[in-house]
Amino acid sequence: MADSADTKLDTKLDNGAKRNDTVDKKKLLPGWMTGFGAQVIAGLIIGLILGFIARAQSNGLGGNKEGWLGGLLDGVGTAYVQLLKVMIPPLVVTAVITSVANLRKVTNAARLAISTLVWFAITAFFSVLTGIIVALVMKPGEGTSIDASTAADPSHTGSWLAFIEGIVPSNILGLGASTASSGDGIDLSFNVLQLLVISLAIGIAAVKTGHAAEPFLRFNESVLKIVQTVLWWIIRLAPIGTAALIGHAVSNYGWDALGSLGKFVLAIYVGLAIVLGIIYPTVLATNGLSMSGFYRRVWPVTSLGFVTRSSMGVMPVTQRVTEQRMGVPSEYASFAIPLGATTKMDGCASVYPAVAAIFVAQFYGTPLNFTDYLLIIFVSVIGSAATAGTTGATVMLTLTLSTLGLPLSGVGLLLAIEPIIDMGRTAVNVTGQSLATTVVAKRAGILDTATWDAGEHDWEEVQKSETGEEALAGSHAV
């Protein structure tokens, strides 16, 4: 028996020594080379390589045929986005209800809500101003070789009543249905803005109910913890999803249209780069936040926004990063991030409609005056709320064009390069959502400095410390 016990002890010590050796080897590499952010970058690089291979494979088949690699990248990428989207309804409902219950502990909840809307408007104002200046300097609509016959009216248009229509829930689940684009079956979708309203109402009602609602609130909080755990599993697949999505973009998007619309695409990306590289850093600096620290933390959100082209799909990641790496309290983040995902779009609702509207005006030879530029600013700052919950950038552009009296058919001129510019727009959207939420929390004095400091380390290490994995690993090594 003693020999058996000694043998087991020796085995445990050997296993522990092997684990320690593995840890020591990992420490030979800098954290930025082994962290989650580095894995996402590796996914981008691998995706680019696979995308070029898939594109060459498709070109070899001739016509519009797609090779097996292109189909695989499309399938994996679509599946990953669907995994993210499936977590949106349970995350919004449980997080918002829990947030409302916990806001009882916060004395300035109303002021936080107002500050959030104010900072949404401030960043939107400077973003649309950037778009106008870039378009006036670069003149993307002059001298373009695009065929005027491609102009066509959009299938969806913006409306100033859309916000009122969209905010009133059509059912208790905020569920909508439409005929599938293929013509077979029905597509179901959740309206996040309606879910937000429903969840706020339930949360407020539970708080007003008092002691009788405490079991419901505890159950809801428990479900939220489960949802967050599942979400972390999905987030860990981000490098794979990133590789598939960027690979599909390289192999399928309409790069040929860049010949005639290259100047417009360049103007859009110059505007987006100014927002990310000048406006956002200025906002961070004026509020005492580190620019490099913020961008290191928000990188997973920005990169996923770029490859998924979906603010809604990235919303669960945005919320988790904002809470776990920025230090924004979950009570506030679970309200601000879902709201921002529907109304805070510096890329889609500010830079893009400004540049695109001026492009259409220049293309048709319609002069714009100072009043028209003020209208563009007004529509971009206020109109994002008016189109909340509807189809993003295209609807915003139609609202801008109709307000200026420009032909809506101009939207059709830009459809060929829509996926290419949508990647950059969405990256700016989701980055701005996290930025505005973090700034408001910092100004309100509720930003958790300990979490912000912990965010300097790799996100995966923070997660391990939170879930107790390090303690568990230590007990095994003894």
Short mmCIF file of C-alpha atoms in Angstrom, two decimals:
data_model
loop_
_atom_site.label_atom_id
_atom_site.label_comp_id
_atom_site.label_asym_id
_atom_site.label_seq_id
_atom_site.Cartn_x
_atom_site.Cartn_y
_atom_site.Cartn_z
CA MET A 1 0.00 0.00 0.00
CA ALA A 2 2.87 2.35 0.88
CA ASP A 3 4.60 1.59 -2.45
CA SER A 4 1.33 2.30 -4.30
CA ALA A 5 0.88 5.61 -2.50
CA ASP A 6 4.50 6.57 -3.25
CA THR A 7 3.97 5.70 -6.92
CA LYS A 8 0.83 7.88 -7.14
CA LEU A 9 2.67 10.75 -5.41
CA ASP A 10 5.60 10.44 -7.83
CA THR A 11 3.18 10.45 -10.77
CA LYS A 12 1.45 13.61 -9.51
CA LEU A 13 4.82 15.29 -8.98
CA ASP A 14 5.94 14.32 -12.49
CA ASN A 15 2.69 15.65 -14.00
CA GLY A 16 3.03 18.85 -12.01
CA ALA A 17 6.62 19.26 -13.15
CA LYS A 18 5.57 18.78 -16.79
CA ARG A 19 2.86 21.41 -16.39
CA ASN A 20 5.35 23.81 -14.83
CA ASP A 21 7.76 23.17 -17.72
CA THR A 22 4.95 24.01 -20.17
CA VAL A 23 4.17 27.22 -18.29
CA ASP A 24 7.87 28.16 -18.28
CA LYS A 25 8.06 27.59 -22.04
CA LYS A 26 5.01 29.80 -22.57
CA LYS A 27 6.68 32.52 -20.53
CA LEU A 28 9.61 32.50 -22.97
CA LEU A 29 7.30 34.31 -25.42
CA PRO A 30 5.94 37.82 -24.76
CA GLY A 31 2.30 37.99 -23.72
CA TRP A 32 1.31 39.85 -26.90
CA MET A 33 2.50 36.84 -28.96
CA THR A 34 0.41 34.25 -27.11
CA GLY A 35 -2.65 36.26 -26.04
CA PHE A 36 -6.16 36.28 -27.42
CA GLY A 37 -5.51 39.41 -29.50
CA ALA A 38 -2.54 37.73 -31.17
CA GLN A 39 -4.71 34.72 -31.97
CA VAL A 40 -7.24 36.98 -33.69
CA ILE A 41 -4.45 38.62 -35.72
CA ALA A 42 -3.19 35.16 -36.69
CA GLY A 43 -6.73 34.32 -37.79
CA LEU A 44 -6.80 37.42 -40.00
CA ILE A 45 -3.50 36.50 -41.65
CA ILE A 46 -4.50 32.87 -42.21
CA GLY A 47 -7.88 34.02 -43.53
CA LEU A 48 -6.23 36.33 -46.06
CA ILE A 49 -4.06 33.48 -47.33
CA LEU A 50 -7.01 31.08 -47.57
CA GLY A 51 -9.08 33.80 -49.26
CA PHE A 52 -6.56 34.32 -52.04
CA ILE A 53 -6.32 30.56 -52.55
CA ALA A 54 -10.13 30.29 -52.71
CA ARG A 55 -10.31 33.20 -55.15
CA ALA A 56 -7.73 31.57 -57.43
CA GLN A 57 -9.63 28.30 -57.19
CA SER A 58 -12.91 30.00 -58.18
CA ASN A 59 -11.25 31.82 -61.09
CA GLY A 60 -9.98 28.48 -62.36
CA LEU A 61 -13.53 27.12 -62.48
CA GLY A 62 -14.74 30.01 -64.65
CA GLY A 63 -18.03 31.89 -64.53
CA ASN A 64 -19.46 32.64 -61.11
CA LYS A 65 -18.74 29.20 -59.70
CA GLU A 66 -17.37 28.90 -56.19
CA GLY A 67 -14.74 26.33 -55.26
CA TRP A 68 -14.94 23.98 -52.32
CA LEU A 69 -12.64 26.16 -50.19
CA GLY A 70 -14.77 29.26 -50.79
CA GLY A 71 -17.88 27.32 -49.82
CA LEU A 72 -16.17 26.02 -46.68
CA LEU A 73 -15.06 29.51 -45.62
CA ASP A 74 -18.57 30.84 -46.21
CA GLY A 75 -20.15 28.02 -44.20
CA VAL A 76 -17.78 28.32 -41.22
CA GLY A 77 -18.00 32.12 -41.16
CA THR A 78 -21.79 32.15 -41.37
CA ALA A 79 -22.02 29.54 -38.61
CA TYR A 80 -19.83 31.64 -36.32
CA VAL A 81 -21.90 34.79 -36.85
CA GLN A 82 -25.06 32.77 -36.16
CA LEU A 83 -23.54 31.50 -32.91
CA LEU A 84 -22.93 35.08 -31.81
CA LYS A 85 -26.39 36.23 -32.86
CA VAL A 86 -28.15 33.39 -31.06
CA MET A 87 -26.78 34.72 -27.77
CA ILE A 88 -28.18 38.23 -28.30
CA PRO A 89 -31.80 37.69 -27.07
CA PRO A 90 -30.93 35.87 -23.81
CA LEU A 91 -28.05 38.25 -23.12
CA VAL A 92 -30.12 41.41 -23.65
CA VAL A 93 -33.10 40.17 -21.62
CA THR A 94 -31.20 38.80 -18.63
CA ALA A 95 -28.55 41.55 -18.58
CA VAL A 96 -31.03 44.42 -18.81
CA ILE A 97 -33.38 42.99 -16.15
CA THR A 98 -30.41 42.39 -13.83
CA SER A 99 -29.10 45.86 -14.64
CA VAL A 100 -32.42 47.52 -13.73
CA ALA A 101 -32.52 45.59 -10.45
CA ASN A 102 -28.94 46.57 -9.60
CA LEU A 103 -29.46 50.20 -10.61
CA ARG A 104 -31.33 50.55 -7.33
CA LYS A 105 -27.85 50.87 -5.85
CA VAL A 106 -26.91 53.66 -8.25
CA THR A 107 -28.10 57.15 -7.36
CA ASN A 108 -27.42 58.81 -10.73
CA ALA A 109 -29.06 56.32 -13.12
CA ALA A 110 -31.08 58.98 -14.97
CA ARG A 111 -28.01 61.17 -15.41
CA LEU A 112 -26.09 58.18 -16.79
CA ALA A 113 -28.77 57.61 -19.43
CA ILE A 114 -28.72 61.27 -20.48
CA SER A 115 -24.91 61.36 -20.56
CA THR A 116 -24.91 58.27 -22.77
CA LEU A 117 -27.14 59.91 -25.36
CA VAL A 118 -25.10 63.14 -25.19
CA TRP A 119 -21.82 61.33 -25.88
CA PHE A 120 -23.42 59.30 -28.65
CA ALA A 121 -24.37 62.64 -30.23
CA ILE A 122 -20.96 64.27 -29.64
CA THR A 123 -18.97 61.54 -31.38
CA ALA A 124 -21.59 61.33 -34.16
CA PHE A 125 -21.28 65.09 -34.75
CA PHE A 126 -17.51 65.03 -35.20
CA SER A 127 -17.71 61.86 -37.28
CA VAL A 128 -20.19 63.32 -39.77
CA LEU A 129 -18.18 66.55 -39.87
CA THR A 130 -15.16 64.44 -40.81
CA GLY A 131 -17.13 62.73 -43.57
CA ILE A 132 -18.24 66.07 -45.05
CA ILE A 133 -14.71 67.53 -45.04
CA VAL A 134 -13.18 64.39 -46.57
CA ALA A 135 -15.83 64.30 -49.34
CA LEU A 136 -15.39 67.98 -50.16
CA VAL A 137 -11.61 67.63 -50.33
CA MET A 138 -11.44 64.33 -52.25
CA LYS A 139 -14.53 64.90 -54.48
CA PRO A 140 -15.30 61.16 -54.96
CA GLY A 141 -18.28 61.81 -57.28
CA GLU A 142 -16.39 63.86 -59.83
CA GLY A 143 -14.78 62.13 -62.80
CA THR A 144 -15.99 58.66 -61.82
CA SER A 145 -16.38 56.08 -64.59
CA ILE A 146 -19.31 54.28 -62.98
CA ASP A 147 -22.17 53.40 -65.32
CA ALA A 148 -25.24 55.57 -64.62
CA SER A 149 -27.49 52.67 -65.64
CA THR A 150 -26.59 50.90 -62.36
CA ALA A 151 -28.63 53.50 -60.45
CA ALA A 152 -31.69 51.94 -58.83
CA ASP A 153 -34.15 52.70 -56.06
CA PRO A 154 -33.39 50.90 -52.76
CA SER A 155 -35.67 48.20 -51.37
CA HIS A 156 -35.72 49.89 -47.93
CA THR A 157 -36.01 53.59 -47.20
CA GLY A 158 -35.59 55.63 -44.05
CA SER A 159 -38.43 57.33 -42.19
CA TRP A 160 -38.52 59.82 -39.34
CA LEU A 161 -41.35 57.78 -37.82
CA ALA A 162 -39.34 54.56 -37.92
CA PHE A 163 -38.09 55.03 -34.37
CA ILE A 164 -41.62 55.30 -32.94
CA GLU A 165 -42.78 52.37 -35.06
CA GLY A 166 -39.74 50.28 -34.19
CA ILE A 167 -39.67 50.91 -30.45
CA VAL A 168 -43.23 49.65 -29.83
CA PRO A 169 -43.03 45.85 -29.42
CA SER A 170 -45.17 43.83 -31.81
CA ASN A 171 -45.08 40.87 -29.40
CA ILE A 172 -43.63 39.96 -26.01
CA LEU A 173 -40.53 38.38 -27.61
CA GLY A 174 -39.73 41.27 -29.96
CA LEU A 175 -39.89 38.67 -32.71
CA GLY A 176 -40.30 39.46 -36.41
CA ALA A 177 -40.82 37.20 -39.41
CA SER A 178 -40.26 37.66 -43.13
CA THR A 179 -40.19 35.53 -46.24
CA ALA A 180 -36.76 34.01 -46.81
CA SER A 181 -34.72 35.57 -49.61
CA SER A 182 -34.62 32.19 -51.33
CA GLY A 183 -38.41 32.12 -51.37
CA ASP A 184 -38.53 28.96 -49.29
CA GLY A 185 -39.68 29.19 -45.67
CA ILE A 186 -39.73 32.04 -43.18
CA ASP A 187 -36.84 33.97 -41.62
CA LEU A 188 -37.25 34.81 -37.92
CA SER A 189 -35.41 37.72 -36.31
CA PHE A 190 -35.34 39.57 -33.01
CA ASN A 191 -35.69 43.35 -32.83
CA VAL A 192 -33.07 44.29 -30.24
CA LEU A 193 -34.60 47.71 -29.62
CA GLN A 194 -37.95 46.11 -28.80
CA LEU A 195 -36.22 43.52 -26.61
CA LEU A 196 -34.53 46.38 -24.77
CA VAL A 197 -37.88 48.10 -24.14
CA ILE A 198 -39.55 44.84 -23.02
CA SER A 199 -36.67 43.99 -20.68
CA LEU A 200 -36.64 47.47 -19.18
CA ALA A 201 -40.38 47.23 -18.50
CA ILE A 202 -40.06 43.78 -16.88
CA GLY A 203 -37.08 44.90 -14.80
CA ILE A 204 -38.85 48.03 -13.55
CA ALA A 205 -42.00 46.01 -12.78
CA ALA A 206 -39.95 43.45 -10.82
CA VAL A 207 -38.32 46.21 -8.76
CA LYS A 208 -41.70 47.81 -8.05
CA THR A 209 -43.14 44.42 -7.03
CA GLY A 210 -40.64 44.20 -4.20
CA HIS A 211 -39.95 41.13 -2.09
CA ALA A 212 -42.24 38.81 -4.08
CA ALA A 213 -40.07 39.35 -7.19
CA GLU A 214 -36.75 38.54 -5.48
CA PRO A 215 -36.80 34.83 -6.54
CA PHE A 216 -37.38 35.90 -10.15
CA LEU A 217 -34.49 38.37 -10.01
CA ARG A 218 -32.16 35.76 -8.48
CA PHE A 219 -33.17 33.25 -11.17
CA ASN A 220 -32.58 35.86 -13.87
CA GLU A 221 -29.14 36.66 -12.47
CA SER A 222 -28.28 32.95 -12.44
CA VAL A 223 -29.35 32.58 -16.09
CA LEU A 224 -27.19 35.60 -16.96
CA LYS A 225 -24.13 33.88 -15.49
CA ILE A 226 -24.85 30.78 -17.59
CA VAL A 227 -25.33 32.89 -20.74
CA GLN A 228 -22.02 34.66 -20.10
CA THR A 229 -20.21 31.34 -19.71
CA VAL A 230 -21.58 30.03 -23.01
CA LEU A 231 -20.73 33.34 -24.64
CA TRP A 232 -17.11 33.01 -23.52
CA TRP A 233 -16.93 29.61 -25.20
CA ILE A 234 -18.13 31.20 -28.45
CA ILE A 235 -15.72 34.13 -28.13
CA ARG A 236 -12.82 31.69 -27.83
CA LEU A 237 -13.69 30.52 -31.35
CA ALA A 238 -13.13 34.05 -32.68
CA PRO A 239 -9.77 33.31 -34.37
CA ILE A 240 -11.42 30.53 -36.40
CA GLY A 241 -14.45 32.66 -37.23
CA THR A 242 -12.18 35.58 -38.16
CA ALA A 243 -10.14 33.42 -40.55
CA ALA A 244 -13.26 32.10 -42.27
CA LEU A 245 -14.99 35.48 -42.57
CA ILE A 246 -12.01 37.43 -43.92
CA GLY A 247 -11.21 34.54 -46.27
CA HIS A 248 -14.74 34.63 -47.66
CA ALA A 249 -14.53 38.42 -48.03
CA VAL A 250 -11.32 38.20 -50.06
CA SER A 251 -12.65 35.44 -52.32
CA ASN A 252 -16.17 36.75 -52.98
CA TYR A 253 -16.60 40.50 -52.52
CA GLY A 254 -16.90 42.76 -55.55
CA TRP A 255 -13.29 43.88 -55.83
CA ASP A 256 -13.68 44.44 -59.58
CA ALA A 257 -15.94 47.43 -58.87
CA LEU A 258 -13.02 49.20 -57.19
CA GLY A 259 -11.89 50.34 -60.63
CA SER A 260 -14.81 52.75 -61.00
CA LEU A 261 -15.55 53.40 -57.32
CA GLY A 262 -12.04 53.26 -55.92
CA LYS A 263 -12.01 56.98 -55.11
CA PHE A 264 -15.26 56.66 -53.16
CA VAL A 265 -14.00 53.64 -51.19
CA LEU A 266 -10.76 55.50 -50.43
CA ALA A 267 -12.72 58.53 -49.19
CA ILE A 268 -14.81 56.33 -46.89
CA TYR A 269 -11.76 54.65 -45.38
CA VAL A 270 -9.90 57.93 -44.99
CA GLY A 271 -12.89 59.28 -43.04
CA LEU A 272 -13.10 56.14 -40.90
CA ALA A 273 -9.35 56.25 -40.25
CA ILE A 274 -9.61 59.86 -39.06
CA VAL A 275 -12.41 58.88 -36.66
CA LEU A 276 -10.39 55.97 -35.27
CA GLY A 277 -7.01 57.71 -35.31
CA ILE A 278 -7.83 61.31 -34.35
CA ILE A 279 -11.36 61.84 -33.04
CA TYR A 280 -11.55 58.83 -30.71
CA PRO A 281 -8.03 59.37 -29.28
CA THR A 282 -8.90 63.02 -28.65
CA VAL A 283 -12.05 61.98 -26.77
CA LEU A 284 -10.02 59.49 -24.72
CA ALA A 285 -7.27 62.01 -23.93
CA THR A 286 -9.72 64.71 -22.82
CA ASN A 287 -11.26 62.21 -20.41
CA GLY A 288 -8.02 60.94 -18.94
CA LEU A 289 -8.01 57.52 -20.63
CA SER A 290 -5.01 55.93 -22.32
CA MET A 291 -5.38 55.70 -26.11
CA SER A 292 -3.05 52.72 -26.45
CA GLY A 293 -4.66 51.05 -23.44
CA PHE A 294 -8.14 51.45 -24.90
CA TYR A 295 -7.24 50.10 -28.34
CA ARG A 296 -5.41 47.10 -26.87
CA ARG A 297 -8.52 46.22 -24.91
CA VAL A 298 -11.04 46.87 -27.70
CA TRP A 299 -9.09 45.06 -30.43
CA PRO A 300 -11.20 41.84 -30.34
CA VAL A 301 -14.33 43.97 -30.79
CA THR A 302 -12.91 46.04 -33.66
CA SER A 303 -11.53 43.06 -35.54
CA LEU A 304 -14.73 41.03 -35.18
CA GLY A 305 -16.78 44.02 -36.31
CA PHE A 306 -14.57 44.26 -39.40
CA VAL A 307 -14.95 40.64 -40.45
CA THR A 308 -18.56 39.98 -39.37
CA ARG A 309 -20.03 43.28 -40.68
CA SER A 310 -22.65 43.05 -37.93
CA SER A 311 -22.91 45.34 -34.90
CA MET A 312 -25.67 43.08 -33.58
CA GLY A 313 -23.57 39.95 -34.02
CA VAL A 314 -20.62 41.51 -32.19
CA MET A 315 -22.77 43.04 -29.43
CA PRO A 316 -22.25 40.19 -26.93
CA VAL A 317 -18.47 40.51 -27.38
CA THR A 318 -18.65 44.31 -27.12
CA GLN A 319 -20.52 44.07 -23.83
CA ARG A 320 -18.18 41.49 -22.35
CA VAL A 321 -15.03 43.41 -23.35
CA THR A 322 -16.47 46.67 -22.04
CA GLU A 323 -17.24 45.06 -18.68
CA GLN A 324 -14.28 42.68 -18.27
CA ARG A 325 -11.47 44.76 -19.79
CA MET A 326 -12.62 48.36 -19.60
CA GLY A 327 -14.05 48.15 -16.09
CA VAL A 328 -17.53 49.48 -16.91
CA PRO A 329 -20.06 48.18 -14.33
CA SER A 330 -22.37 45.54 -15.79
CA GLU A 331 -25.37 47.45 -14.38
CA TYR A 332 -24.60 50.27 -16.81
CA ALA A 333 -22.97 48.37 -19.70
CA SER A 334 -25.94 46.01 -20.09
CA PHE A 335 -28.08 49.07 -20.84
CA ALA A 336 -25.65 51.22 -22.85
CA ILE A 337 -24.19 48.57 -25.18
CA PRO A 338 -27.52 47.18 -26.52
CA LEU A 339 -28.73 50.77 -26.95
CA GLY A 340 -25.52 51.67 -28.75
CA ALA A 341 -25.74 48.63 -31.02
CA THR A 342 -29.03 50.00 -32.40
CA THR A 343 -28.45 53.76 -32.34
CA LYS A 344 -24.69 54.44 -32.08
CA MET A 345 -23.21 54.05 -35.59
CA ASP A 346 -20.41 56.50 -36.33
CA GLY A 347 -19.44 54.49 -39.42
CA CYS A 348 -22.85 53.65 -40.89
CA ALA A 349 -24.84 56.68 -39.75
CA SER A 350 -22.23 59.47 -39.80
CA VAL A 351 -19.19 59.05 -42.06
CA TYR A 352 -20.87 56.93 -44.75
CA PRO A 353 -24.07 58.93 -45.40
CA ALA A 354 -22.07 62.18 -45.44
CA VAL A 355 -19.56 60.96 -48.03
CA ALA A 356 -22.20 59.04 -50.02
CA ALA A 357 -24.67 61.95 -50.15
CA ILE A 358 -21.98 64.32 -51.44
CA PHE A 359 -20.89 61.63 -53.92
CA VAL A 360 -24.45 61.36 -55.30
CA ALA A 361 -24.75 65.15 -55.50
CA GLN A 362 -21.45 65.42 -57.38
CA PHE A 363 -22.34 62.53 -59.68
CA TYR A 364 -25.64 64.12 -60.72
CA GLY A 365 -24.15 67.63 -60.81
CA THR A 366 -26.36 68.96 -58.02
CA PRO A 367 -24.70 71.76 -56.02
CA LEU A 368 -25.05 71.70 -52.23
CA ASN A 369 -25.05 74.81 -50.07
CA PHE A 370 -24.26 75.45 -46.40
CA THR A 371 -27.82 74.63 -45.36
CA ASP A 372 -27.56 71.22 -47.03
CA TYR A 373 -24.43 70.42 -45.04
CA LEU A 374 -26.22 71.40 -41.83
CA LEU A 375 -29.04 69.03 -42.83
CA ILE A 376 -26.52 66.20 -43.35
CA ILE A 377 -25.19 66.81 -39.83
CA PHE A 378 -28.71 66.95 -38.37
CA VAL A 379 -29.79 63.72 -40.07
CA SER A 380 -26.64 61.87 -39.00
CA VAL A 381 -26.81 62.97 -35.35
CA ILE A 382 -30.58 62.63 -34.89
CA GLY A 383 -31.45 60.22 -37.69
CA SER A 384 -29.55 57.28 -36.22
CA ALA A 385 -32.22 57.16 -33.51
CA ALA A 386 -34.97 57.58 -36.10
CA THR A 387 -33.72 54.50 -37.97
CA ALA A 388 -32.89 52.47 -34.86
CA GLY A 389 -33.73 48.82 -35.26
CA THR A 390 -33.99 49.06 -39.06
CA THR A 391 -31.52 48.25 -41.83
CA GLY A 392 -28.44 50.37 -41.01
CA ALA A 393 -26.33 52.22 -43.56
CA THR A 394 -28.61 51.98 -46.60
CA VAL A 395 -31.62 53.27 -44.67
CA MET A 396 -29.53 56.11 -43.23
CA LEU A 397 -28.39 57.06 -46.74
CA THR A 398 -31.95 57.08 -48.11
CA LEU A 399 -33.05 59.27 -45.19
CA THR A 400 -30.19 61.68 -45.95
CA LEU A 401 -30.87 61.75 -49.71
CA SER A 402 -34.61 62.30 -49.27
CA THR A 403 -33.99 65.12 -46.78
CA LEU A 404 -31.65 66.82 -49.28
CA GLY A 405 -33.98 66.19 -52.21
CA LEU A 406 -31.40 64.04 -54.03
CA PRO A 407 -32.46 61.04 -56.19
CA LEU A 408 -32.80 57.83 -54.17
CA SER A 409 -31.66 55.89 -57.22
CA GLY A 410 -28.14 57.04 -56.33
CA VAL A 411 -28.09 54.30 -53.70
CA GLY A 412 -27.87 51.70 -56.48
CA LEU A 413 -24.60 53.21 -57.71
CA LEU A 414 -22.83 52.07 -54.54
CA LEU A 415 -24.24 48.58 -54.04
CA ALA A 416 -21.37 46.80 -55.79
CA ILE A 417 -18.81 47.84 -53.17
CA GLU A 418 -21.21 47.69 -50.19
CA PRO A 419 -19.53 44.66 -48.53
CA ILE A 420 -16.06 46.21 -48.86
CA ILE A 421 -16.95 49.48 -47.14
CA ASP A 422 -19.29 47.79 -44.67
CA MET A 423 -16.33 46.05 -43.03
CA GLY A 424 -14.71 49.36 -42.09
CA ARG A 425 -18.01 51.00 -41.13
CA THR A 426 -18.92 48.23 -38.70
CA ALA A 427 -15.45 48.23 -37.13
CA VAL A 428 -15.88 51.93 -36.33
CA ASN A 429 -19.46 51.38 -35.12
CA VAL A 430 -18.58 48.79 -32.48
CA THR A 431 -15.42 50.60 -31.38
CA GLY A 432 -17.43 53.78 -30.85
CA GLN A 433 -20.06 51.93 -28.84
CA SER A 434 -17.44 50.70 -26.39
CA LEU A 435 -15.68 54.07 -26.32
CA ALA A 436 -18.78 56.14 -25.49
CA THR A 437 -19.83 53.71 -22.74
CA THR A 438 -16.35 53.74 -21.19
CA VAL A 439 -16.10 57.54 -21.32
CA VAL A 440 -19.49 58.01 -19.64
CA ALA A 441 -18.51 55.54 -16.89
CA LYS A 442 -15.20 57.36 -16.38
CA ARG A 443 -16.86 60.78 -16.16
CA ALA A 444 -19.48 59.44 -13.74
CA GLY A 445 -16.78 58.00 -11.48
CA ILE A 446 -18.06 54.43 -11.75
CA LEU A 447 -15.24 52.98 -13.89
CA ASP A 448 -13.55 50.14 -12.00
CA THR A 449 -9.87 51.09 -12.04
CA ALA A 450 -8.84 47.64 -10.79
CA THR A 451 -10.49 45.99 -13.81
CA TRP A 452 -9.00 48.62 -16.14
CA ASP A 453 -5.53 47.88 -14.74
CA ALA A 454 -6.13 44.12 -15.02
CA GLY A 455 -7.05 44.68 -18.67
CA GLU A 456 -3.39 45.49 -19.33
CA HIS A 457 -2.78 41.76 -19.14
CA ASP A 458 -4.06 39.25 -21.62
CA TRP A 459 -7.83 38.89 -21.55
CA GLU A 460 -7.61 35.11 -21.26
CA GLU A 461 -5.58 35.43 -18.05
CA VAL A 462 -8.22 37.76 -16.62
CA GLN A 463 -10.89 35.21 -17.47
CA LYS A 464 -8.93 32.42 -15.78
CA SER A 465 -8.58 34.40 -12.59
CA GLU A 466 -12.33 35.15 -12.62
CA THR A 467 -13.42 31.57 -13.18
CA GLY A 468 -10.97 30.12 -10.70
CA GLU A 469 -9.07 28.11 -13.31
CA GLU A 470 -5.70 29.22 -11.91
CA ALA A 471 -6.62 28.02 -8.43
CA LEU A 472 -7.86 24.73 -9.88
CA ALA A 473 -4.66 24.26 -11.87
CA GLY A 474 -2.62 24.98 -8.76
CA SER A 475 -4.47 22.32 -6.75
CA HIS A 476 -3.74 19.73 -9.45
CA ALA A 477 -0.05 20.56 -9.47
CA VAL A 478 0.40 19.88 -5.75
#
